[in-house]
GROMACS .gro file of C-alpha atoms in nm:
model
  430
    1MET     CA    1   0.013  -0.022  -0.011
    2GLU     CA    2   0.157   0.351  -0.098
    3LEU     CA    3   0.128   0.595   0.148
    4ALA     CA    4  -0.086   0.898   0.038
    5ASP     CA    5   0.102   1.184  -0.067
    6SER     CA    6   0.387   1.105   0.186
    7SER     CA    7   0.723   1.224   0.138
    8ALA     CA    8   0.965   1.033  -0.071
    9ALA     CA    9   1.147   0.872   0.274
   10GLY     CA   10   0.820   0.801   0.419
   11LEU     CA   11   0.885   1.045   0.746
   12SER     CA   12   0.621   1.266   0.757
   13PRO     CA   13   0.210   1.272   0.671
   14ALA     CA   14   0.116   1.468   0.389
   15ALA     CA   15  -0.051   1.815   0.441
   16GLY     CA   16  -0.437   1.791   0.471
   17LEU     CA   17  -0.426   1.435   0.579
   18ARG     CA   18  -0.537   1.364   0.939
   19LEU     CA   19  -0.237   1.233   1.181
   20GLU     CA   20  -0.450   0.935   1.277
   21ASP     CA   21  -0.574   0.853   0.900
   22TRP     CA   22  -0.158   0.874   0.806
   23LEU     CA   23  -0.090   0.632   1.123
   24ALA     CA   24  -0.343   0.370   0.980
   25GLU     CA   25  -0.197   0.388   0.653
   26ALA     CA   26   0.143   0.360   0.769
   27GLY     CA   27   0.048   0.079   0.997
   28LEU     CA   28  -0.089  -0.109   0.705
   29ALA     CA   29   0.198  -0.047   0.508
   30GLY     CA   30   0.452  -0.152   0.773
   31LEU     CA   31   0.640   0.162   0.782
   32PRO     CA   32   0.930   0.086   1.056
   33ALA     CA   33   0.883   0.222   1.413
   34GLU     CA   34   1.174   0.500   1.373
   35HIS     CA   35   0.984   0.641   1.083
   36LEU     CA   36   0.649   0.632   1.256
   37VAL     CA   37   0.781   0.795   1.565
   38GLU     CA   38   0.953   1.100   1.363
   39GLY     CA   39   0.669   1.143   1.170
   40VAL     CA   40   0.453   1.172   1.439
   41ALA     CA   41   0.697   1.388   1.654
   42GLU     CA   42   0.741   1.611   1.322
   43ARG     CA   43   0.330   1.624   1.263
   44LEU     CA   44   0.263   1.696   1.670
   45LEU     CA   45   0.496   1.982   1.653
   46ALA     CA   46   0.372   2.144   1.376
   47GLU     CA   47   0.029   2.120   1.533
   48GLY     CA   48   0.161   2.343   1.820
   49VAL     CA   49   0.246   2.042   2.074
   50PRO     CA   50   0.574   2.200   2.233
   51LEU     CA   51   0.766   1.873   2.208
   52ARG     CA   52   1.143   1.871   2.264
   53ARG     CA   53   1.203   1.497   2.317
   54ILE     CA   54   1.042   1.166   2.279
   55TYR     CA   55   1.148   0.815   2.370
   56VAL     CA   56   0.969   0.499   2.271
   57ALA     CA   57   1.038   0.136   2.354
   58ILE     CA   58   0.898  -0.165   2.220
   59ALA     CA   59   0.873  -0.473   2.366
   60THR     CA   60   0.960  -0.811   2.127
   61LEU     CA   61   0.932  -1.168   2.105
   62HIS     CA   62   1.241  -1.209   1.948
   63PRO     CA   63   1.474  -1.491   2.094
   64LEU     CA   64   1.753  -1.259   2.116
   65VAL     CA   65   1.602  -0.896   2.155
   66ARG     CA   66   1.395  -0.800   2.440
   67ALA     CA   67   1.319  -0.459   2.333
   68LEU     CA   68   1.402  -0.162   2.070
   69SER     CA   69   1.393   0.168   2.145
   70TYR     CA   70   1.422   0.523   1.970
   71THR     CA   71   1.487   0.879   2.079
   72TRP     CA   72   1.365   1.204   1.872
   73ILE     CA   73   1.496   1.534   1.979
   74ALA     CA   74   1.357   1.838   1.814
   75GLY     CA   75   1.583   2.006   1.556
   76GLN     CA   76   1.773   1.689   1.543
   77GLY     CA   77   1.567   1.435   1.447
   78LEU     CA   78   1.625   1.080   1.548
   79VAL     CA   79   1.912   1.100   1.747
   80ASP     CA   80   1.913   0.674   1.883
   81ASN     CA   81   1.806   0.360   1.785
   82GLU     CA   82   1.886   0.084   2.014
   83ALA     CA   83   1.841  -0.296   2.024
   84MET     CA   84   1.861  -0.427   2.379
   85PRO     CA   85   1.940  -0.772   2.412
   86HIS     CA   86   1.783  -1.027   2.685
   87ARG     CA   87   1.966  -0.991   3.014
   88GLU     CA   88   2.219  -1.274   3.086
   89THR     CA   89   2.171  -1.267   3.436
   90PRO     CA   90   1.883  -1.219   3.676
   91GLU     CA   91   2.051  -0.900   3.813
   92VAL     CA   92   1.881  -0.594   3.754
   93PRO     CA   93   2.100  -0.307   3.642
   94GLN     CA   94   2.067  -0.026   3.858
   95PRO     CA   95   1.970   0.232   3.590
   96TRP     CA   96   1.656  -0.001   3.542
   97GLN     CA   97   1.590  -0.023   3.884
   98GLU     CA   98   1.556   0.324   3.906
   99SER     CA   99   1.342   0.367   3.605
  100PRO     CA  100   1.023   0.534   3.595
  101PHE     CA  101   0.945   0.279   3.318
  102ARG     CA  102   1.020  -0.006   3.539
  103HIS     CA  103   0.810   0.147   3.792
  104MET     CA  104   0.499   0.168   3.534
  105LEU     CA  105   0.565  -0.204   3.425
  106MET     CA  106   0.587  -0.343   3.767
  107ASN     CA  107   0.258  -0.195   3.887
  108GLY     CA  108   0.034  -0.142   3.572
  109VAL     CA  109   0.083   0.212   3.551
  110PHE     CA  110  -0.031   0.358   3.196
  111ASP     CA  111  -0.025   0.713   3.233
  112LEU     CA  112   0.252   0.892   3.449
  113ARG     CA  113   0.306   1.260   3.436
  114ARG     CA  114   0.581   1.475   3.652
  115GLN     CA  115   0.609   1.839   3.630
  116LEU     CA  116   1.006   1.941   3.654
  117THR     CA  117   0.954   2.304   3.768
  118GLY     CA  118   0.779   2.494   3.995
  119PRO     CA  119   0.611   2.410   4.324
  120GLY     CA  120   0.458   2.114   4.156
  121ALA     CA  121   0.781   1.952   4.063
  122VAL     CA  122   0.847   1.604   4.157
  123PHE     CA  123   1.148   1.396   4.138
  124ASP     CA  124   1.099   1.066   4.276
  125PHE     CA  125   1.329   0.867   3.981
  126PRO     CA  126   1.650   1.019   3.933
  127VAL     CA  127   1.639   1.084   3.515
  128LEU     CA  128   1.387   1.325   3.615
  129ARG     CA  129   1.608   1.546   3.812
  130GLU     CA  130   1.846   1.500   3.510
  131PHE     CA  131   1.577   1.621   3.255
  132ALA     CA  132   1.516   1.904   3.493
  133GLU     CA  133   1.890   2.025   3.473
  134GLU     CA  134   1.883   1.994   3.112
  135GLY     CA  135   1.612   2.229   3.084
  136TYR     CA  136   1.306   2.075   3.051
  137THR     CA  137   0.958   2.145   3.242
  138ASP     CA  138   0.726   1.900   3.204
  139TRP     CA  139   0.731   1.517   3.141
  140GLN     CA  140   0.476   1.269   3.052
  141ALA     CA  141   0.497   0.881   3.019
  142LEU     CA  142   0.222   0.656   2.844
  143ALA     CA  143   0.215   0.268   2.810
  144PHE     CA  144   0.029   0.082   2.587
  145GLY     CA  145  -0.033  -0.328   2.575
  146PHE     CA  146  -0.012  -0.563   2.283
  147GLY     CA  147  -0.188  -0.844   2.428
  148TRP     CA  148   0.166  -1.046   2.400
  149ASP     CA  149   0.186  -1.329   2.588
  150LEU     CA  150   0.529  -1.257   2.853
  151SER     CA  151   0.445  -1.476   3.113
  152ASN     CA  152   0.801  -1.614   3.103
  153ALA     CA  153   0.975  -1.310   3.061
  154ALA     CA  154   1.158  -1.142   3.336
  155GLU     CA  155   0.949  -1.016   3.640
  156GLU     CA  156   0.878  -0.643   3.502
  157PHE     CA  157   0.801  -0.764   3.170
  158ARG     CA  158   0.496  -1.011   3.268
  159ASN     CA  159   0.233  -0.739   3.284
  160PRO     CA  160   0.008  -0.810   3.028
  161GLY     CA  161  -0.007  -0.469   2.920
  162MET     CA  162   0.331  -0.487   2.815
  163GLY     CA  163   0.381  -0.332   2.453
  164MET     CA  164   0.522  -0.016   2.410
  165VAL     CA  165   0.637   0.255   2.656
  166SER     CA  166   0.684   0.631   2.567
  167SER     CA  167   0.786   0.944   2.720
  168PHE     CA  168   0.752   1.314   2.609
  169LEU     CA  169   0.939   1.610   2.719
  170THR     CA  170   0.865   1.976   2.643
  171ALA     CA  171   1.112   2.298   2.753
  172HIS     CA  172   0.792   2.529   2.735
  173PRO     CA  173   0.805   2.773   3.047
  174ASP     CA  174   0.433   2.645   3.113
  175GLY     CA  175   0.480   2.290   3.047
  176PHE     CA  176   0.226   2.099   2.846
  177ALA     CA  177  -0.107   2.293   2.819
  178PRO     CA  178  -0.452   2.069   2.889
  179ASP     CA  179  -0.521   2.125   2.503
  180ARG     CA  180  -0.186   2.001   2.410
  181LEU     CA  181  -0.132   1.735   2.641
  182ALA     CA  182  -0.509   1.597   2.513
  183ARG     CA  183  -0.387   1.587   2.183
  184LEU     CA  184  -0.080   1.407   2.235
  185LYS     CA  185  -0.309   1.123   2.446
  186GLN     CA  186  -0.524   1.104   2.114
  187VAL     CA  187  -0.269   1.041   1.908
  188LEU     CA  188  -0.059   0.791   2.072
  189PRO     CA  189  -0.297   0.474   2.088
  190HIS     CA  190  -0.298   0.531   1.708
  191LEU     CA  191   0.067   0.558   1.708
  192ALA     CA  192   0.087   0.246   1.925
  193LEU     CA  193  -0.139   0.035   1.688
  194ALA     CA  194   0.049   0.128   1.391
  195ILE     CA  195   0.372   0.054   1.581
  196LYS     CA  196   0.249  -0.291   1.673
  197ALA     CA  197   0.131  -0.373   1.303
  198GLY     CA  198   0.510  -0.328   1.188
  199ALA     CA  199   0.646  -0.496   1.449
  200LEU     CA  200   0.441  -0.841   1.389
  201ALA     CA  201   0.571  -0.822   1.023
  202ARG     CA  202   0.919  -0.765   1.176
  203LEU     CA  203   0.879  -1.016   1.400
  204ALA     CA  204   0.805  -1.250   1.174
  205ARG     CA  205   1.085  -1.206   0.966
  206ASP     CA  206   1.318  -1.171   1.236
  207VAL     CA  207   1.232  -1.494   1.449
  208THR     CA  208   1.178  -1.708   1.143
  209ALA     CA  209   1.527  -1.600   1.020
  210SER     CA  210   1.674  -1.660   1.368
  211TYR     CA  211   1.539  -2.031   1.357
  212ILE     CA  212   1.567  -2.128   0.995
  213GLY     CA  213   1.824  -1.870   0.835
  214GLY     CA  214   1.760  -1.568   0.616
  215ASP     CA  215   1.706  -1.714   0.268
  216ALA     CA  216   1.445  -2.007   0.420
  217ALA     CA  217   1.268  -1.713   0.580
  218SER     CA  218   1.200  -1.533   0.257
  219HIS     CA  219   1.077  -1.830   0.101
  220VAL     CA  220   0.848  -1.894   0.396
  221LEU     CA  221   0.735  -1.546   0.444
  222SER     CA  222   0.671  -1.505   0.061
  223GLY     CA  223   0.440  -1.763   0.060
  224GLU     CA  224   0.621  -2.091  -0.045
  225ILE     CA  225   0.511  -2.312   0.254
  226ARG     CA  226   0.330  -2.596   0.095
  227ARG     CA  227   0.453  -2.937   0.173
  228GLY     CA  228   0.683  -3.084  -0.078
  229MET     CA  229   0.782  -2.770  -0.252
  230ALA     CA  230   1.130  -2.782  -0.349
  231GLN     CA  231   1.405  -2.679  -0.590
  232LYS     CA  232   1.709  -2.848  -0.720
  233ILE     CA  233   2.029  -2.625  -0.643
  234ASP     CA  234   2.389  -2.652  -0.672
  235ALA     CA  235   2.557  -2.600  -0.326
  236VAL     CA  236   2.859  -2.616  -0.143
  237VAL     CA  237   2.723  -2.789   0.210
  238LEU     CA  238   2.916  -2.730   0.514
  239TYR     CA  239   2.862  -2.999   0.765
  240ALA     CA  240   3.040  -2.973   1.115
  241ASP     CA  241   3.007  -3.146   1.458
  242LEU     CA  242   3.180  -3.148   1.793
  243ARG     CA  243   3.380  -3.489   1.892
  244GLY     CA  244   3.310  -3.612   2.202
  245PHE     CA  245   3.034  -3.432   2.301
  246THR     CA  246   2.817  -3.725   2.447
  247ALA     CA  247   3.072  -3.803   2.682
  248VAL     CA  248   3.100  -3.464   2.805
  249ALA     CA  249   2.724  -3.415   2.815
  250ASP     CA  250   2.679  -3.709   3.041
  251ARG     CA  251   2.866  -3.547   3.305
  252LEU     CA  252   2.771  -3.177   3.286
  253ALA     CA  253   2.459  -2.987   3.388
  254ILE     CA  254   2.202  -2.862   3.171
  255GLU     CA  255   2.301  -2.483   3.187
  256PRO     CA  256   2.691  -2.520   3.143
  257LEU     CA  257   2.613  -2.762   2.871
  258VAL     CA  258   2.398  -2.534   2.700
  259ALA     CA  259   2.656  -2.254   2.744
  260MET     CA  260   2.936  -2.476   2.610
  261LEU     CA  261   2.722  -2.558   2.294
  262ASN     CA  262   2.649  -2.185   2.236
  263ALA     CA  263   3.042  -2.073   2.247
  264TYR     CA  264   3.131  -2.369   1.994
  265PHE     CA  265   2.867  -2.221   1.764
  266ASP     CA  266   2.944  -1.870   1.843
  267CYS     CA  267   3.312  -1.963   1.656
  268LEU     CA  268   3.129  -2.140   1.371
  269GLY     CA  269   2.822  -1.953   1.298
  270PRO     CA  270   2.969  -1.599   1.248
  271ALA     CA  271   3.252  -1.751   1.031
  272ILE     CA  272   2.983  -1.902   0.765
  273GLU     CA  273   2.768  -1.603   0.759
  274ILE     CA  274   3.070  -1.371   0.696
  275GLN     CA  275   3.169  -1.575   0.388
  276GLY     CA  276   2.817  -1.595   0.275
  277GLY     CA  277   2.692  -1.908   0.356
  278GLN     CA  278   2.374  -1.968   0.551
  279ILE     CA  279   2.316  -2.207   0.857
  280LEU     CA  280   2.037  -2.416   0.802
  281LYS     CA  281   1.970  -2.614   1.105
  282PHE     CA  282   2.151  -2.710   1.419
  283LEU     CA  283   2.156  -3.092   1.477
  284GLY     CA  284   2.244  -3.124   1.856
  285ASP     CA  285   2.595  -3.052   1.882
  286GLY     CA  286   2.643  -3.016   1.466
  287LEU     CA  287   2.523  -2.776   1.227
  288LEU     CA  288   2.420  -2.771   0.840
  289ALA     CA  289   2.505  -2.498   0.624
  290SER     CA  290   2.509  -2.400   0.259
  291PHE     CA  291   2.696  -2.196   0.012
  292GLN     CA  292   2.440  -2.170  -0.266
  293LEU     CA  293   2.534  -2.130  -0.612
  294ALA     CA  294   2.364  -1.905  -0.887
  295ASP     CA  295   2.283  -2.088  -1.212
  296GLY     CA  296   2.626  -2.058  -1.415
  297GLN     CA  297   2.830  -1.906  -1.117
  298ASP     CA  298   3.172  -1.978  -1.111
  299PRO     CA  299   3.207  -2.257  -0.800
  300ALA     CA  300   3.593  -2.134  -0.711
  301PRO     CA  301   3.522  -1.814  -0.541
  302LEU     CA  302   3.235  -1.977  -0.363
  303CYS     CA  303   3.439  -2.296  -0.251
  304ALA     CA  304   3.730  -2.069  -0.162
  305ALA     CA  305   3.463  -1.869   0.100
  306ALA     CA  306   3.322  -2.204   0.241
  307LEU     CA  307   3.719  -2.330   0.293
  308THR     CA  308   3.796  -1.988   0.468
  309ALA     CA  309   3.498  -2.005   0.686
  310ALA     CA  310   3.588  -2.367   0.812
  311GLU     CA  311   3.950  -2.247   0.859
  312GLN     CA  312   3.839  -1.941   1.089
  313ALA     CA  313   3.608  -2.164   1.277
  314LEU     CA  314   3.902  -2.405   1.357
  315ALA     CA  315   4.095  -2.129   1.484
  316ALA     CA  316   3.841  -1.940   1.687
  317VAL     CA  317   3.774  -2.330   1.836
  318ALA     CA  318   4.156  -2.353   1.909
  319VAL     CA  319   4.160  -2.012   2.120
  320LEU     CA  320   3.819  -2.131   2.287
  321ASN     CA  321   3.960  -2.451   2.385
  322GLU     CA  322   4.284  -2.304   2.504
  323ARG     CA  323   4.078  -2.077   2.737
  324ARG     CA  324   3.841  -2.358   2.828
  325ARG     CA  325   4.148  -2.581   2.912
  326ALA     CA  326   4.294  -2.291   3.147
  327ALA     CA  327   3.966  -2.225   3.312
  328GLY     CA  328   3.968  -2.640   3.391
  329GLU     CA  329   3.643  -2.660   3.148
  330PRO     CA  330   3.603  -2.957   2.902
  331ALA     CA  331   3.721  -2.865   2.563
  332LEU     CA  332   3.592  -3.052   2.230
  333ASP     CA  333   3.752  -3.074   1.879
  334LEU     CA  334   3.509  -2.951   1.606
  335ASP     CA  335   3.505  -3.162   1.291
  336ILE     CA  336   3.396  -3.006   0.948
  337ALA     CA  337   3.320  -3.158   0.603
  338LEU     CA  338   3.307  -2.993   0.300
  339HIS     CA  339   3.131  -3.121  -0.026
  340ARG     CA  340   2.988  -2.977  -0.370
  341GLY     CA  341   2.695  -3.133  -0.509
  342ALA     CA  342   2.322  -3.118  -0.617
  343VAL     CA  343   2.075  -3.099  -0.327
  344MET     CA  344   1.703  -3.019  -0.315
  345TYR     CA  345   1.623  -2.732  -0.110
  346GLY     CA  346   1.277  -2.688   0.046
  347ASN     CA  347   1.045  -2.805   0.270
  348VAL     CA  348   0.940  -3.141   0.428
  349GLY     CA  349   0.725  -3.280   0.727
  350THR     CA  350   0.387  -3.352   0.861
  351SER     CA  351   0.070  -3.185   0.766
  352ALA     CA  352   0.112  -2.958   1.071
  353ARG     CA  353   0.474  -2.925   1.103
  354LEU     CA  354   0.696  -2.819   0.806
  355ASP     CA  355   1.103  -2.774   0.797
  356PHE     CA  356   1.313  -2.585   0.557
  357THR     CA  357   1.609  -2.785   0.491
  358LEU     CA  358   1.860  -2.965   0.228
  359ILE     CA  359   1.799  -3.330   0.131
  360GLY     CA  360   1.974  -3.576  -0.094
  361PRO     CA  361   2.307  -3.786  -0.142
  362ALA     CA  362   2.513  -3.489  -0.140
  363VAL     CA  363   2.409  -3.403   0.226
  364ASN     CA  364   2.438  -3.772   0.336
  365GLU     CA  365   2.766  -3.762   0.166
  366ALA     CA  366   2.911  -3.487   0.370
  367ALA     CA  367   2.775  -3.613   0.700
  368ARG     CA  368   2.956  -3.939   0.628
  369LEU     CA  369   3.283  -3.756   0.538
  370GLU     CA  370   3.279  -3.552   0.886
  371ASN     CA  371   3.262  -3.921   1.031
  372LEU     CA  372   3.603  -3.979   0.866
  373CYS     CA  373   3.780  -3.664   1.058
  374THR     CA  374   3.841  -3.913   1.380
  375ALA     CA  375   4.002  -4.182   1.189
  376LEU     CA  376   4.175  -3.980   0.988
  377GLY     CA  377   4.312  -3.741   1.283
  378ARG     CA  378   4.184  -3.448   1.100
  379ASN     CA  379   3.939  -3.146   1.211
  380LEU     CA  380   3.845  -3.081   0.831
  381VAL     CA  381   3.774  -3.300   0.543
  382ALA     CA  382   3.664  -3.235   0.166
  383SER     CA  383   3.545  -3.427  -0.101
  384ARG     CA  384   3.709  -3.452  -0.437
  385SER     CA  385   3.401  -3.267  -0.601
  386PHE     CA  386   3.487  -2.975  -0.382
  387ALA     CA  387   3.851  -3.004  -0.426
  388LEU     CA  388   3.803  -2.999  -0.813
  389SER     CA  389   3.603  -2.700  -0.783
  390ALA     CA  390   3.786  -2.500  -0.576
  391GLY     CA  391   4.009  -2.315  -0.828
  392GLY     CA  392   4.322  -2.180  -0.666
  393ALA     CA  393   4.196  -2.271  -0.289
  394ALA     CA  394   4.283  -2.608  -0.382
  395ARG     CA  395   4.643  -2.547  -0.306
  396ARG     CA  396   4.507  -2.532   0.022
  397LEU     CA  397   4.417  -2.901   0.037
  398GLN     CA  398   4.603  -3.217   0.020
  399SER     CA  399   4.498  -3.547  -0.099
  400LEU     CA  400   4.419  -3.819   0.186
  401GLY     CA  401   4.375  -4.103  -0.044
  402PRO     CA  402   4.062  -4.297  -0.118
  403HIS     CA  403   3.839  -4.412   0.153
  404VAL     CA  404   3.516  -4.613   0.197
  405LEU     CA  405   3.201  -4.375   0.258
  406ARG     CA  406   2.915  -4.613   0.359
  407GLY     CA  407   2.627  -4.617   0.129
  408LEU     CA  408   2.872  -4.568  -0.166
  409ALA     CA  409   3.023  -4.846  -0.373
  410GLU     CA  410   3.343  -4.719  -0.431
  411PRO     CA  411   3.628  -4.600  -0.246
  412GLN     CA  412   3.602  -4.190  -0.251
  413GLU     CA  413   3.905  -3.957  -0.279
  414VAL     CA  414   3.923  -3.755   0.059
  415PHE     CA  415   4.124  -3.412   0.090
  416GLY     CA  416   4.231  -3.239   0.403
  417LEU     CA  417   4.403  -2.921   0.484
  418ALA     CA  418   4.771  -2.871   0.337
  419GLY     CA  419   5.075  -2.821   0.545
  420SER     CA  420   5.404  -2.710   0.373
  421ALA     CA  421   5.427  -2.681   0.017
  422ASP     CA  422   5.756  -2.920   0.036
  423ASP     CA  423   5.626  -3.207   0.194
  424GLN     CA  424   5.265  -3.242   0.125
  425GLU     CA  425   5.105  -3.363  -0.219
  426ARG     CA  426   4.854  -3.086  -0.331
  427VAL     CA  427   4.518  -3.141  -0.530
  428GLY     CA  428   4.689  -2.969  -0.853
  429SER     CA  429   4.947  -3.300  -0.896
  430THR     CA  430   4.652  -3.563  -0.837
   0.00000   0.00000   0.00000
């Protein structure tokens, strides 16, 4: 939907269009929250509401981010846009303990005002005195519920009304006049609804991408969700697994076990994504990733990128293991297999539960290649098809000879990382 007569940037409502109507159109169009905040601020300012500063924070259902916040200042526009991660510990930071927003959330308060000058001034929260010292005269906060189930969230976010909290500051000598304050409160529910509409669309995209990967998420959200839909693609498959994990898992409590897994995946995941690959799924203590080739694309750069990702991941694991051993914690080897082949990319599953994944012989061969790592004393092995597609990057590999892979009739040549050029056989000479 196109916003009627909106500016090219989508920041300001059109002249003559009621602000509430613009917010309805903007919400339906999924305009980002930062544009909504800025558009509302500029229009209210033009209407005579003496705004100097606006702060808006939005709760999310994202697995990594608990809230998004936006700060607007008159004459400067949007000056801050922050994603606030979930707290890793139960301790509440001091600034948040003393925040008026926390007070509102903990006590179900949806409308809170504080005058910052004159005999009626109240400074029951430290930040209010800071605002007064900066020249602000009046502070108004409003909260709106999104109806999200936050029963498993931190205590202060469990209030069923949690959704959006906002504050508005003025430096007008008389503060917010009654009619200006009434206008502000008239518009804010529409802003909250428009923000929620956009947040739901982004939430679907971001959460889906967090769990199944960005490319798969784009397929899901574009409507490619019928069971059995798949496409044949040429890809480099990366299959990784932690060696010895089962033995360690038997003697570790669940919390340190999960923390350990996350630490190792943090070595592998960024390396894959930086090099242009995507993680398709986590498989217990391993993962499956792919580097997809476009039609007619030279495979050498993509193979080089996959090999670089594997090397960077192994280097990061070496650093992590050194740190864990020094702390008396168990350390694990990471094994990686690289293979190039044709795979089917799409969704499979039941009538009620679907999963986007790679399927086909190439995926099975990558998993069986990875099983050779222990026997060969290697942390990285690659198939002949990968080595032959790697171009100049093949010089970083050496042949380990033919080996039997379960399910294949003929032994397959396997490659590992090469050492010095003098004493190891290179792919180019095989």
